[in-house]
Amino acid sequence: MDSKVELLGLSIAELEEFVVAIGEPKFRAKQIYKWIYQKREHSFYEMSDLPKDLRYKLDEIAIISIPRVLKQKVSLDGTRKYLIEFRDKKKVETVVIPQSFDKSGKYSLCLSTQVGCPIGCSFCATGLGGFQRNLTYYEIVGLYLTSARELKKKIRSDKEDLIANVVYMGMGEPLLNYEETIRSIYFLNDAKGINLGQRHITISTAGEVSGIYKLAEENLQVTLAISLHASNDELRNELIPLNRKYPLTDLFNAVKYYIDKTNRRVTFEYILLDDINTNKSDADSLIKLVKPLLANVNLIPYNEVDNIAYQKPPARRIEMFYNWLVSGGLNVTIREEKGADIDAACGQLATKKER
Ligand code: SF4
């Protein structure tokens, strides 16, 4: 690591302090901010509205450490998976998924918040690899900038911004890296920078109850998604070890509190595992849990992972389970499968395979 000043993640006020400290006029800060977050540029030499001598000076004393794309894979359905490396050589995977539902040519970006994951869900490739470290807020923002830039370059689009939605659903448990995750959201949302609307952001948690209570107090317009996957404690303990710390009663008390406080609709994610959580009794207890709440259920047919024995249910079972929930009065969607051919689908991210 060098001793250059890191500019990624500084607010405009902090950048102003920095430029004044190096003897430059304050307004340069806004120009630099615009280059980083709107034009996605991290080479000072390319910042064409800055005087040349300032560009050289900045290059000597400062750095904008946007992480690097090491590899990318493109799925037949247009999903792209990037293997991205930070300055300390730690790597995560990030996925951009075409939004076929609105034909806009825009994408959803699935962001990671940790390198690896400490939760260790039994169906997830990330969990298998263990936990390495939290990402900082500016590394999370860096993942956004790198992905957006790479996507634009590769599909040669002249659209200003190709990423319409961000889901914090990649590697890691966002609410276990709470402060950095929230700070990254404010950064993505900043109208003078990336300017992504809060309503276009979803945070997904495996059920980190203390984080749900904190999030309820933030006054954010983001969507909260809960990875539920089981409607009884015995099975949920097996699938998501965090359930032993926060069993379903605690989780649902937190979700009720969140809904009362924010009046925002919550999504329950439910991975469909053949012969594990797709029986009529599972549907019945799921209906009992979710029906009283302002909530949707999103069914995710399992994406199979090497060395993990779970399987995706046959199509007729998926349909049956969906119909049980709908006739029980729930709002249900089935997630369209994207990126499974390049191991980019939900639960399939694992940098280990790529090294
Ligand atoms: S599913 Fe999410 S919370 Fe569970 S191990 Fe994988 S990344 Fe972590």
GROMACS .gro file of N, CA and C in nm, residues 90-241:
model
  456
   90LYS      N    1  -0.784  -0.886  -0.188
   90LYS     CA    2  -0.904  -0.963  -0.156
   90LYS      C    3  -1.001  -0.948  -0.273
   91LYS      N    4  -1.079  -1.055  -0.293
   91LYS     CA    5  -1.166  -1.056  -0.411
   91LYS      C    6  -1.311  -1.084  -0.374
   92VAL      N    7  -1.402  -1.024  -0.449
   92VAL     CA    8  -1.544  -1.060  -0.438
   92VAL      C    9  -1.601  -1.074  -0.580
   93GLU      N   10  -1.718  -1.131  -0.585
   93GLU     CA   11  -1.789  -1.137  -0.713
   93GLU      C   12  -1.909  -1.043  -0.708
   94THR      N   13  -1.937  -0.985  -0.822
   94THR     CA   14  -2.049  -0.892  -0.835
   94THR      C   15  -2.121  -0.928  -0.964
   95VAL      N   16  -2.252  -0.915  -0.963
   95VAL     CA   17  -2.329  -0.960  -1.079
   95VAL      C   18  -2.419  -0.847  -1.129
   96VAL      N   19  -2.424  -0.829  -1.262
   96VAL     CA   20  -2.523  -0.738  -1.320
   96VAL      C   21  -2.623  -0.821  -1.401
   97ILE      N   22  -2.749  -0.795  -1.376
   97ILE     CA   23  -2.855  -0.880  -1.433
   97ILE      C   24  -2.949  -0.795  -1.518
   98PRO      N   25  -2.970  -0.832  -1.645
   98PRO     CA   26  -3.060  -0.751  -1.728
   98PRO      C   27  -3.202  -0.754  -1.673
   99GLN      N   28  -3.265  -0.639  -1.674
   99GLN     CA   29  -3.404  -0.632  -1.624
   99GLN      C   30  -3.498  -0.659  -1.740
  100SER      N   31  -3.528  -0.784  -1.763
  100SER     CA   32  -3.610  -0.814  -1.882
  100SER      C   33  -3.753  -0.765  -1.867
  101PHE      N   34  -3.798  -0.741  -1.742
  101PHE     CA   35  -3.939  -0.708  -1.724
  101PHE      C   36  -3.979  -0.573  -1.781
  102ASP      N   37  -3.883  -0.479  -1.794
  102ASP     CA   38  -3.928  -0.348  -1.843
  102ASP      C   39  -3.868  -0.311  -1.979
  103LYS      N   40  -3.793  -0.402  -2.041
  103LYS     CA   41  -3.735  -0.381  -2.176
  103LYS      C   42  -3.657  -0.249  -2.188
  104SER      N   43  -3.610  -0.198  -2.078
  104SER     CA   44  -3.542  -0.069  -2.083
  104SER      C   45  -3.395  -0.083  -2.121
  105GLY      N   46  -3.345  -0.207  -2.124
  105GLY     CA   47  -3.203  -0.227  -2.148
  105GLY      C   48  -3.121  -0.196  -2.024
  106LYS      N   49  -3.189  -0.183  -1.909
  106LYS     CA   50  -3.117  -0.151  -1.787
  106LYS      C   51  -3.091  -0.278  -1.706
  107TYR      N   52  -3.007  -0.261  -1.605
  107TYR     CA   53  -2.961  -0.377  -1.527
  107TYR      C   54  -2.982  -0.355  -1.378
  108SER      N   55  -2.990  -0.470  -1.306
  108SER     CA   56  -2.983  -0.467  -1.160
  108SER      C   57  -2.843  -0.511  -1.122
  109LEU      N   58  -2.789  -0.447  -1.020
  109LEU     CA   59  -2.655  -0.482  -0.974
  109LEU      C   60  -2.665  -0.547  -0.837
  110CYS      N   61  -2.603  -0.664  -0.825
  110CYS     CA   62  -2.604  -0.735  -0.697
  110CYS      C   63  -2.472  -0.707  -0.627
  111LEU      N   64  -2.478  -0.632  -0.517
  111LEU     CA   65  -2.355  -0.586  -0.450
  111LEU      C   66  -2.320  -0.673  -0.330
  112SER      N   67  -2.191  -0.687  -0.306
  112SER     CA   68  -2.142  -0.758  -0.187
  112SER      C   69  -2.104  -0.656  -0.079
  113THR      N   70  -2.109  -0.701   0.046
  113THR     CA   71  -2.073  -0.612   0.158
  113THR      C   72  -1.960  -0.670   0.243
  114GLN      N   73  -1.926  -0.797   0.217
  114GLN     CA   74  -1.818  -0.860   0.293
  114GLN      C   75  -1.738  -0.948   0.196
  115VAL      N   76  -1.612  -0.975   0.232
  115VAL     CA   77  -1.535  -1.074   0.156
  115VAL      C   78  -1.563  -1.208   0.226
  116GLY      N   79  -1.632  -1.297   0.154
  116GLY     CA   80  -1.681  -1.420   0.220
  116GLY      C   81  -1.803  -1.386   0.306
  117CYS      N   82  -1.842  -1.479   0.390
  117CYS     CA   83  -1.960  -1.453   0.474
  117CYS      C   84  -1.952  -1.538   0.602
  118PRO      N   85  -1.979  -1.475   0.717
  118PRO     CA   86  -1.970  -1.550   0.843
  118PRO      C   87  -2.095  -1.633   0.875
  119ILE      N   88  -2.202  -1.618   0.797
  119ILE     CA   89  -2.328  -1.682   0.835
  119ILE      C   90  -2.326  -1.833   0.805
  120GLY      N   91  -2.266  -1.871   0.693
  120GLY     CA   92  -2.250  -2.014   0.664
  120GLY      C   93  -2.380  -2.088   0.633
  121CYS      N   94  -2.467  -2.031   0.553
  121CYS     CA   95  -2.591  -2.101   0.515
  121CYS      C   96  -2.553  -2.230   0.441
  122SER      N   97  -2.628  -2.335   0.469
  122SER     CA   98  -2.584  -2.467   0.420
  122SER      C   99  -2.603  -2.485   0.269
  123PHE      N  100  -2.679  -2.395   0.206
  123PHE     CA  101  -2.705  -2.410   0.062
  123PHE      C  102  -2.621  -2.316  -0.022
  124CYS      N  103  -2.530  -2.238   0.042
  124CYS     CA  104  -2.469  -2.124  -0.028
  124CYS      C  105  -2.319  -2.142  -0.049
  125ALA      N  106  -2.275  -2.117  -0.171
  125ALA     CA  107  -2.133  -2.133  -0.205
  125ALA      C  108  -2.046  -2.031  -0.130
  126THR      N  109  -2.099  -1.911  -0.109
  126THR     CA  110  -2.019  -1.809  -0.037
  126THR      C  111  -1.994  -1.855   0.106
  127GLY      N  112  -2.101  -1.907   0.169
  127GLY     CA  113  -2.090  -1.952   0.308
  127GLY      C  114  -1.986  -2.062   0.324
  128LEU      N  115  -1.973  -2.147   0.222
  128LEU     CA  116  -1.877  -2.258   0.229
  128LEU      C  117  -1.734  -2.208   0.243
  129GLY      N  118  -1.707  -2.092   0.181
  129GLY     CA  119  -1.569  -2.040   0.178
  129GLY      C  120  -1.528  -1.967   0.304
  130GLY      N  121  -1.621  -1.946   0.401
  130GLY     CA  122  -1.586  -1.876   0.524
  130GLY      C  123  -1.580  -1.725   0.507
  131PHE      N  124  -1.541  -1.657   0.615
  131PHE     CA  125  -1.542  -1.510   0.619
  131PHE      C  126  -1.400  -1.457   0.621
  132GLN      N  127  -1.375  -1.349   0.543
  132GLN     CA  128  -1.241  -1.289   0.548
  132GLN      C  129  -1.242  -1.150   0.611
  133ARG      N  130  -1.323  -1.060   0.555
  133ARG     CA  131  -1.330  -0.928   0.619
  133ARG      C  132  -1.451  -0.851   0.569
  134ASN      N  133  -1.483  -0.743   0.642
  134ASN     CA  134  -1.588  -0.651   0.597
  134ASN      C  135  -1.535  -0.562   0.485
  135LEU      N  136  -1.622  -0.517   0.398
  135LEU     CA  137  -1.584  -0.413   0.302
  135LEU      C  138  -1.612  -0.277   0.366
  136THR      N  139  -1.533  -0.176   0.329
  136THR     CA  140  -1.562  -0.040   0.374
  136THR      C  141  -1.672   0.017   0.284
  137TYR      N  142  -1.732   0.128   0.330
  137TYR     CA  143  -1.838   0.187   0.247
  137TYR      C  144  -1.784   0.229   0.110
  138TYR      N  145  -1.660   0.276   0.109
  138TYR     CA  146  -1.610   0.322  -0.021
  138TYR      C  147  -1.569   0.206  -0.111
  139GLU      N  148  -1.538   0.091  -0.051
  139GLU     CA  149  -1.514  -0.027  -0.136
  139GLU      C  150  -1.647  -0.073  -0.198
  140ILE      N  151  -1.755  -0.063  -0.120
  140ILE     CA  152  -1.887  -0.102  -0.174
  140ILE      C  153  -1.925  -0.007  -0.289
  141VAL      N  154  -1.903   0.123  -0.266
  141VAL     CA  155  -1.930   0.221  -0.372
  141VAL      C  156  -1.837   0.193  -0.491
  142GLY      N  157  -1.714   0.155  -0.462
  142GLY     CA  158  -1.617   0.121  -0.567
  142GLY      C  159  -1.666   0.004  -0.652
  143LEU      N  160  -1.732  -0.094  -0.588
  143LEU     CA  161  -1.787  -0.207  -0.663
  143LEU      C  162  -1.892  -0.158  -0.761
  144TYR      N  163  -1.973  -0.063  -0.714
  144TYR     CA  164  -2.075  -0.005  -0.803
  144TYR      C  165  -2.007   0.063  -0.922
  145LEU      N  166  -1.909   0.149  -0.892
  145LEU     CA  167  -1.845   0.227  -0.999
  145LEU      C  168  -1.775   0.136  -1.100
  146THR      N  169  -1.705   0.036  -1.049
  146THR     CA  170  -1.634  -0.057  -1.138
  146THR      C  171  -1.732  -0.132  -1.227
  147SER      N  172  -1.839  -0.182  -1.166
  147SER     CA  173  -1.936  -0.261  -1.243
  147SER      C  174  -2.003  -0.174  -1.349
  148ALA      N  175  -2.042  -0.052  -1.308
  148ALA     CA  176  -2.112   0.038  -1.401
  148ALA      C  177  -2.021   0.073  -1.519
  149ARG      N  178  -1.897   0.099  -1.488
  149ARG     CA  179  -1.801   0.139  -1.592
  149ARG      C  180  -1.774   0.023  -1.688
  150GLU      N  181  -1.753  -0.095  -1.631
  150GLU     CA  182  -1.721  -0.212  -1.712
  150GLU      C  183  -1.840  -0.248  -1.803
  151LEU      N  184  -1.959  -0.240  -1.745
  151LEU     CA  185  -2.079  -0.274  -1.821
  151LEU      C  186  -2.094  -0.179  -1.941
  152LYS      N  187  -2.077  -0.051  -1.914
  152LYS     CA  188  -2.092   0.048  -2.020
  152LYS      C  189  -1.989   0.026  -2.131
  153LYS      N  190  -1.867  -0.006  -2.088
  153LYS     CA  191  -1.760  -0.028  -2.185
  153LYS      C  192  -1.792  -0.149  -2.273
  154LYS      N  193  -1.836  -0.258  -2.209
  154LYS     CA  194  -1.854  -0.383  -2.282
  154LYS      C  195  -1.977  -0.383  -2.373
  155ILE      N  196  -2.085  -0.321  -2.328
  155ILE     CA  197  -2.201  -0.327  -2.417
  155ILE      C  198  -2.213  -0.202  -2.504
  156ARG      N  199  -2.112  -0.118  -2.494
  156ARG     CA  200  -2.101   0.003  -2.576
  156ARG      C  201  -2.231   0.083  -2.581
  157SER      N  202  -2.284   0.107  -2.464
  157SER     CA  203  -2.411   0.181  -2.460
  157SER      C  204  -2.382   0.330  -2.447
  158ASP      N  205  -2.468   0.411  -2.506
  158ASP     CA  206  -2.450   0.555  -2.482
  158ASP      C  207  -2.547   0.604  -2.374
  159LYS      N  208  -2.621   0.510  -2.314
  159LYS     CA  209  -2.710   0.550  -2.204
  159LYS      C  210  -2.624   0.602  -2.089
  160GLU      N  211  -2.671   0.706  -2.025
  160GLU     CA  212  -2.595   0.768  -1.917
  160GLU      C  213  -2.568   0.667  -1.805
  161ASP      N  214  -2.673   0.599  -1.763
  161ASP     CA  215  -2.654   0.505  -1.654
  161ASP      C  216  -2.732   0.378  -1.680
  162LEU      N  217  -2.660   0.266  -1.680
  162LEU     CA  218  -2.724   0.139  -1.714
  162LEU      C  219  -2.777   0.066  -1.592
  163ILE      N  220  -2.737   0.109  -1.475
  163ILE     CA  221  -2.781   0.037  -1.355
  163ILE      C  222  -2.901   0.106  -1.293
  164ALA      N  223  -3.014   0.036  -1.295
  164ALA     CA  224  -3.137   0.097  -1.246
  164ALA      C  225  -3.168   0.057  -1.102
  165ASN      N  226  -3.117  -0.056  -1.060
  165ASN     CA  227  -3.146  -0.106  -0.925
  165ASN      C  228  -3.023  -0.168  -0.865
  166VAL      N  229  -3.013  -0.156  -0.733
  166VAL     CA  230  -2.903  -0.220  -0.661
  166VAL      C  231  -2.963  -0.309  -0.553
  167VAL      N  232  -2.917  -0.433  -0.547
  167VAL     CA  233  -2.960  -0.522  -0.440
  167VAL      C  234  -2.837  -0.563  -0.359
  168TYR      N  235  -2.844  -0.542  -0.228
  168TYR     CA  236  -2.734  -0.585  -0.141
  168TYR      C  237  -2.759  -0.731  -0.108
  169MET      N  238  -2.723  -0.816  -0.204
  169MET     CA  239  -2.758  -0.956  -0.196
  169MET      C  240  -2.643  -1.044  -0.241
  170GLY      N  241  -2.525  -0.983  -0.260
  170GLY     CA  242  -2.410  -1.060  -0.307
  170GLY      C  243  -2.345  -1.131  -0.189
  171MET      N  244  -2.213  -1.129  -0.185
  171MET     CA  245  -2.145  -1.198  -0.076
  171MET      C  246  -2.160  -1.120   0.054
  172GLY      N  247  -2.188  -1.194   0.161
  172GLY     CA  248  -2.188  -1.132   0.294
  172GLY      C  249  -2.327  -1.098   0.346
  173GLU      N  250  -2.331  -1.066   0.474
  173GLU     CA  251  -2.456  -1.027   0.541
  173GLU      C  252  -2.447  -0.876   0.566
  174PRO      N  253  -2.523  -0.796   0.489
  174PRO     CA  254  -2.508  -0.650   0.498
  174PRO      C  255  -2.530  -0.595   0.639
  175LEU      N  256  -2.623  -0.654   0.714
  175LEU     CA  257  -2.653  -0.595   0.845
  175LEU      C  258  -2.549  -0.633   0.951
  176LEU      N  259  -2.458  -0.723   0.916
  176LEU     CA  260  -2.343  -0.748   1.006
  176LEU      C  261  -2.230  -0.651   0.975
  177ASN      N  262  -2.245  -0.576   0.869
  177ASN     CA  263  -2.147  -0.471   0.834
  177ASN      C  264  -2.230  -0.343   0.822
  178TYR      N  265  -2.303  -0.316   0.929
  178TYR     CA  266  -2.412  -0.220   0.926
  178TYR      C  267  -2.370  -0.078   0.885
  179GLU      N  268  -2.273  -0.022   0.961
  179GLU     CA  269  -2.239   0.120   0.939
  179GLU      C  270  -2.189   0.143   0.796
  180GLU      N  271  -2.105   0.053   0.747
  180GLU     CA  272  -2.047   0.070   0.613
  180GLU      C  273  -2.156   0.054   0.505
  181THR      N  274  -2.246  -0.041   0.528
  181THR     CA  275  -2.354  -0.062   0.431
  181THR      C  276  -2.442   0.064   0.422
  182ILE      N  277  -2.481   0.116   0.538
  182ILE     CA  278  -2.569   0.234   0.536
  182ILE      C  279  -2.498   0.354   0.473
  183ARG      N  280  -2.371   0.371   0.510
  183ARG     CA  281  -2.297   0.484   0.453
  183ARG      C  282  -2.286   0.471   0.301
  184SER      N  283  -2.269   0.348   0.253
  184SER     CA  284  -2.261   0.328   0.107
  184SER      C  285  -2.393   0.364   0.040
  185ILE      N  286  -2.504   0.338   0.109
  185ILE     CA  287  -2.636   0.371   0.052
  185ILE      C  288  -2.649   0.523   0.037
  186TYR      N  289  -2.608   0.596   0.140
  186TYR     CA  290  -2.616   0.742   0.129
  186TYR      C  291  -2.529   0.793   0.014
  187PHE      N  292  -2.417   0.728  -0.007
  187PHE     CA  293  -2.329   0.768  -0.117
  187PHE      C  294  -2.394   0.741  -0.253
  188LEU      N  295  -2.451   0.621  -0.268
  188LEU     CA  296  -2.516   0.587  -0.395
  188LEU      C  297  -2.631   0.683  -0.423
  189ASN      N  298  -2.695   0.726  -0.315
  189ASN     CA  299  -2.815   0.808  -0.327
  189ASN      C  300  -2.785   0.957  -0.352
  190ASP      N  301  -2.664   1.001  -0.328
  190ASP     CA  302  -2.632   1.143  -0.334
  190ASP      C  303  -2.663   1.204  -0.472
  191ALA      N  304  -2.752   1.305  -0.471
  191ALA     CA  305  -2.796   1.365  -0.598
  191ALA      C  306  -2.681   1.431  -0.674
  192LYS      N  307  -2.576   1.472  -0.604
  192LYS     CA  308  -2.462   1.537  -0.673
  192LYS      C  309  -2.363   1.432  -0.726
  193GLY      N  310  -2.389   1.306  -0.694
  193GLY     CA  311  -2.296   1.202  -0.736
  193GLY      C  312  -2.368   1.097  -0.819
  194ILE      N  313  -2.378   0.975  -0.764
  194ILE     CA  314  -2.436   0.864  -0.841
  194ILE      C  315  -2.586   0.881  -0.859
  195ASN      N  316  -2.652   0.937  -0.759
  195ASN     CA  317  -2.793   0.975  -0.771
  195ASN      C  318  -2.888   0.856  -0.798
  196LEU      N  319  -2.866   0.747  -0.729
  196LEU     CA  320  -2.956   0.631  -0.740
  196LEU      C  321  -3.064   0.646  -0.633
  197GLY      N  322  -3.191   0.644  -0.676
  197GLY     CA  323  -3.302   0.663  -0.583
  197GLY      C  324  -3.305   0.555  -0.476
  198GLN      N  325  -3.338   0.592  -0.354
  198GLN     CA  326  -3.343   0.492  -0.245
  198GLN      C  327  -3.442   0.381  -0.276
  199ARG      N  328  -3.550   0.415  -0.345
  199ARG     CA  329  -3.650   0.312  -0.376
  199ARG      C  330  -3.597   0.209  -0.475
  200HIS      N  331  -3.484   0.236  -0.532
  200HIS     CA  332  -3.422   0.139  -0.625
  200HIS      C  333  -3.316   0.054  -0.555
  201ILE      N  334  -3.318   0.058  -0.423
  201ILE     CA  335  -3.217  -0.016  -0.347
  201ILE      C  336  -3.286  -0.116  -0.255
  202THR      N  337  -3.237  -0.239  -0.255
  202THR     CA  338  -3.290  -0.343  -0.165
  202THR      C  339  -3.177  -0.396  -0.078
  203ILE      N  340  -3.206  -0.407   0.053
  203ILE     CA  341  -3.108  -0.471   0.142
  203ILE      C  342  -3.163  -0.605   0.182
  204SER      N  343  -3.083  -0.710   0.162
  204SER     CA  344  -3.130  -0.844   0.195
  204SER      C  345  -3.053  -0.896   0.316
  205THR      N  346  -3.127  -0.947   0.414
  205THR     CA  347  -3.062  -1.000   0.535
  205THR      C  348  -3.105  -1.144   0.560
  206ALA      N  349  -3.013  -1.219   0.620
  206ALA     CA  350  -3.045  -1.357   0.657
  206ALA      C  351  -3.123  -1.360   0.789
  207GLY      N  352  -3.149  -1.242   0.845
  207GLY     CA  353  -3.226  -1.236   0.970
  207GLY      C  354  -3.145  -1.181   1.086
  208GLU      N  355  -3.061  -1.082   1.058
  208GLU     CA  356  -2.980  -1.019   1.162
  208GLU      C  357  -3.070  -0.918   1.235
  209VAL      N  358  -3.135  -0.970   1.340
  209VAL     CA  359  -3.245  -0.898   1.405
  209VAL      C  360  -3.203  -0.761   1.458
  210SER      N  361  -3.087  -0.752   1.521
  210SER     CA  362  -3.049  -0.621   1.578
  210SER      C  363  -3.036  -0.518   1.467
  211GLY      N  364  -2.988  -0.560   1.350
  211GLY     CA  365  -2.974  -0.469   1.236
  211GLY      C  366  -3.110  -0.425   1.182
  212ILE      N  367  -3.209  -0.515   1.188
  212ILE     CA  368  -3.343  -0.479   1.138
  212ILE      C  369  -3.402  -0.368   1.226
  213TYR      N  370  -3.384  -0.379   1.359
  213TYR     CA  371  -3.432  -0.273   1.449
  213TYR      C  372  -3.363  -0.140   1.418
  214LYS      N  373  -3.232  -0.148   1.394
  214LYS     CA  374  -3.157  -0.023   1.365
  214LYS      C  375  -3.205   0.037   1.233
  215LEU      N  376  -3.223  -0.050   1.133
  215LEU     CA  377  -3.264  -0.002   1.001
  215LEU      C  378  -3.401   0.068   1.007
  216ALA      N  379  -3.487   0.018   1.094
  216ALA     CA  380  -3.621   0.078   1.109
  216ALA      C  381  -3.611   0.225   1.151
  217GLU      N  382  -3.502   0.262   1.216
  217GLU     CA  383  -3.486   0.400   1.266
  217GLU      C  384  -3.418   0.492   1.166
  218GLU      N  385  -3.376   0.440   1.051
  218GLU     CA  386  -3.293   0.520   0.959
  218GLU      C  387  -3.372   0.617   0.871
  219ASN      N  388  -3.502   0.595   0.861
  219ASN     CA  389  -3.582   0.678   0.772
  219ASN      C  390  -3.535   0.669   0.626
  220LEU      N  391  -3.501   0.548   0.583
  220LEU     CA  392  -3.461   0.525   0.445
  220LEU      C  393  -3.581   0.469   0.368
  221GLN      N  394  -3.581   0.493   0.237
  221GLN     CA  395  -3.692   0.443   0.154
  221GLN      C  396  -3.652   0.313   0.082
  222VAL      N  397  -3.552   0.244   0.134
  222VAL     CA  398  -3.506   0.121   0.067
  222VAL      C  399  -3.602   0.007   0.097
  223THR      N  400  -3.590  -0.102   0.019
  223THR     CA  401  -3.672  -0.221   0.046
  223THR      C  402  -3.592  -0.319   0.132
  224LEU      N  403  -3.658  -0.374   0.231
  224LEU     CA  404  -3.594  -0.476   0.314
  224LEU      C  405  -3.639  -0.613   0.265
  225ALA      N  406  -3.543  -0.702   0.238
  225ALA     CA  407  -3.576  -0.840   0.200
  225ALA      C  408  -3.519  -0.933   0.307
  226ILE      N  409  -3.599  -1.029   0.347
  226ILE     CA  410  -3.555  -1.124   0.449
  226ILE      C  411  -3.538  -1.261   0.382
  227SER      N  412  -3.420  -1.320   0.395
  227SER     CA  413  -3.402  -1.456   0.343
  227SER      C  414  -3.462  -1.552   0.446
  228LEU      N  415  -3.581  -1.599   0.417
  228LEU     CA  416  -3.653  -1.681   0.516
  228LEU      C  417  -3.621  -1.830   0.496
  229HIS      N  418  -3.656  -1.882   0.381
  229HIS     CA  419  -3.620  -2.018   0.337
  229HIS      C  420  -3.679  -2.134   0.416
  230ALA      N  421  -3.732  -2.107   0.535
  230ALA     CA  422  -3.797  -2.214   0.612
  230ALA      C  423  -3.900  -2.149   0.702
  231SER      N  424  -4.007  -2.223   0.730
  231SER     CA  425  -4.112  -2.163   0.814
  231SER      C  426  -4.122  -2.234   0.949
  232ASN      N  427  -4.020  -2.312   0.984
  232ASN     CA  428  -4.012  -2.363   1.122
  232ASN      C  429  -3.866  -2.356   1.167
  233ASP      N  430  -3.848  -2.343   1.299
  233ASP     CA  431  -3.713  -2.322   1.351
  233ASP      C  432  -3.619  -2.438   1.327
  234GLU      N  433  -3.675  -2.559   1.334
  234GLU     CA  434  -3.587  -2.676   1.320
  234GLU      C  435  -3.515  -2.674   1.184
  235LEU      N  436  -3.593  -2.654   1.079
  235LEU     CA  437  -3.534  -2.652   0.945
  235LEU      C  438  -3.449  -2.527   0.924
  236ARG      N  439  -3.499  -2.415   0.976
  236ARG     CA  440  -3.424  -2.289   0.954
  236ARG      C  441  -3.289  -2.293   1.025
  237ASN      N  442  -3.283  -2.358   1.141
  237ASN     CA  443  -3.153  -2.374   1.210
  237ASN      C  444  -3.054  -2.447   1.121
  238GLU      N  445  -3.106  -2.543   1.047
  238GLU     CA  446  -3.020  -2.623   0.960
  238GLU      C  447  -2.972  -2.543   0.838
  239LEU      N  448  -3.064  -2.464   0.783
  239LEU     CA  449  -3.031  -2.391   0.660
  239LEU      C  450  -2.952  -2.263   0.687
  240ILE      N  451  -2.993  -2.191   0.792
  240ILE     CA  452  -2.931  -2.060   0.822
  240ILE      C  453  -2.892  -2.062   0.970
  241PRO      N  454  -2.766  -2.090   1.001
  241PRO     CA  455  -2.726  -2.104   1.141
  241PRO      C  456  -2.759  -1.981   1.228
   0.00000   0.00000   0.00000
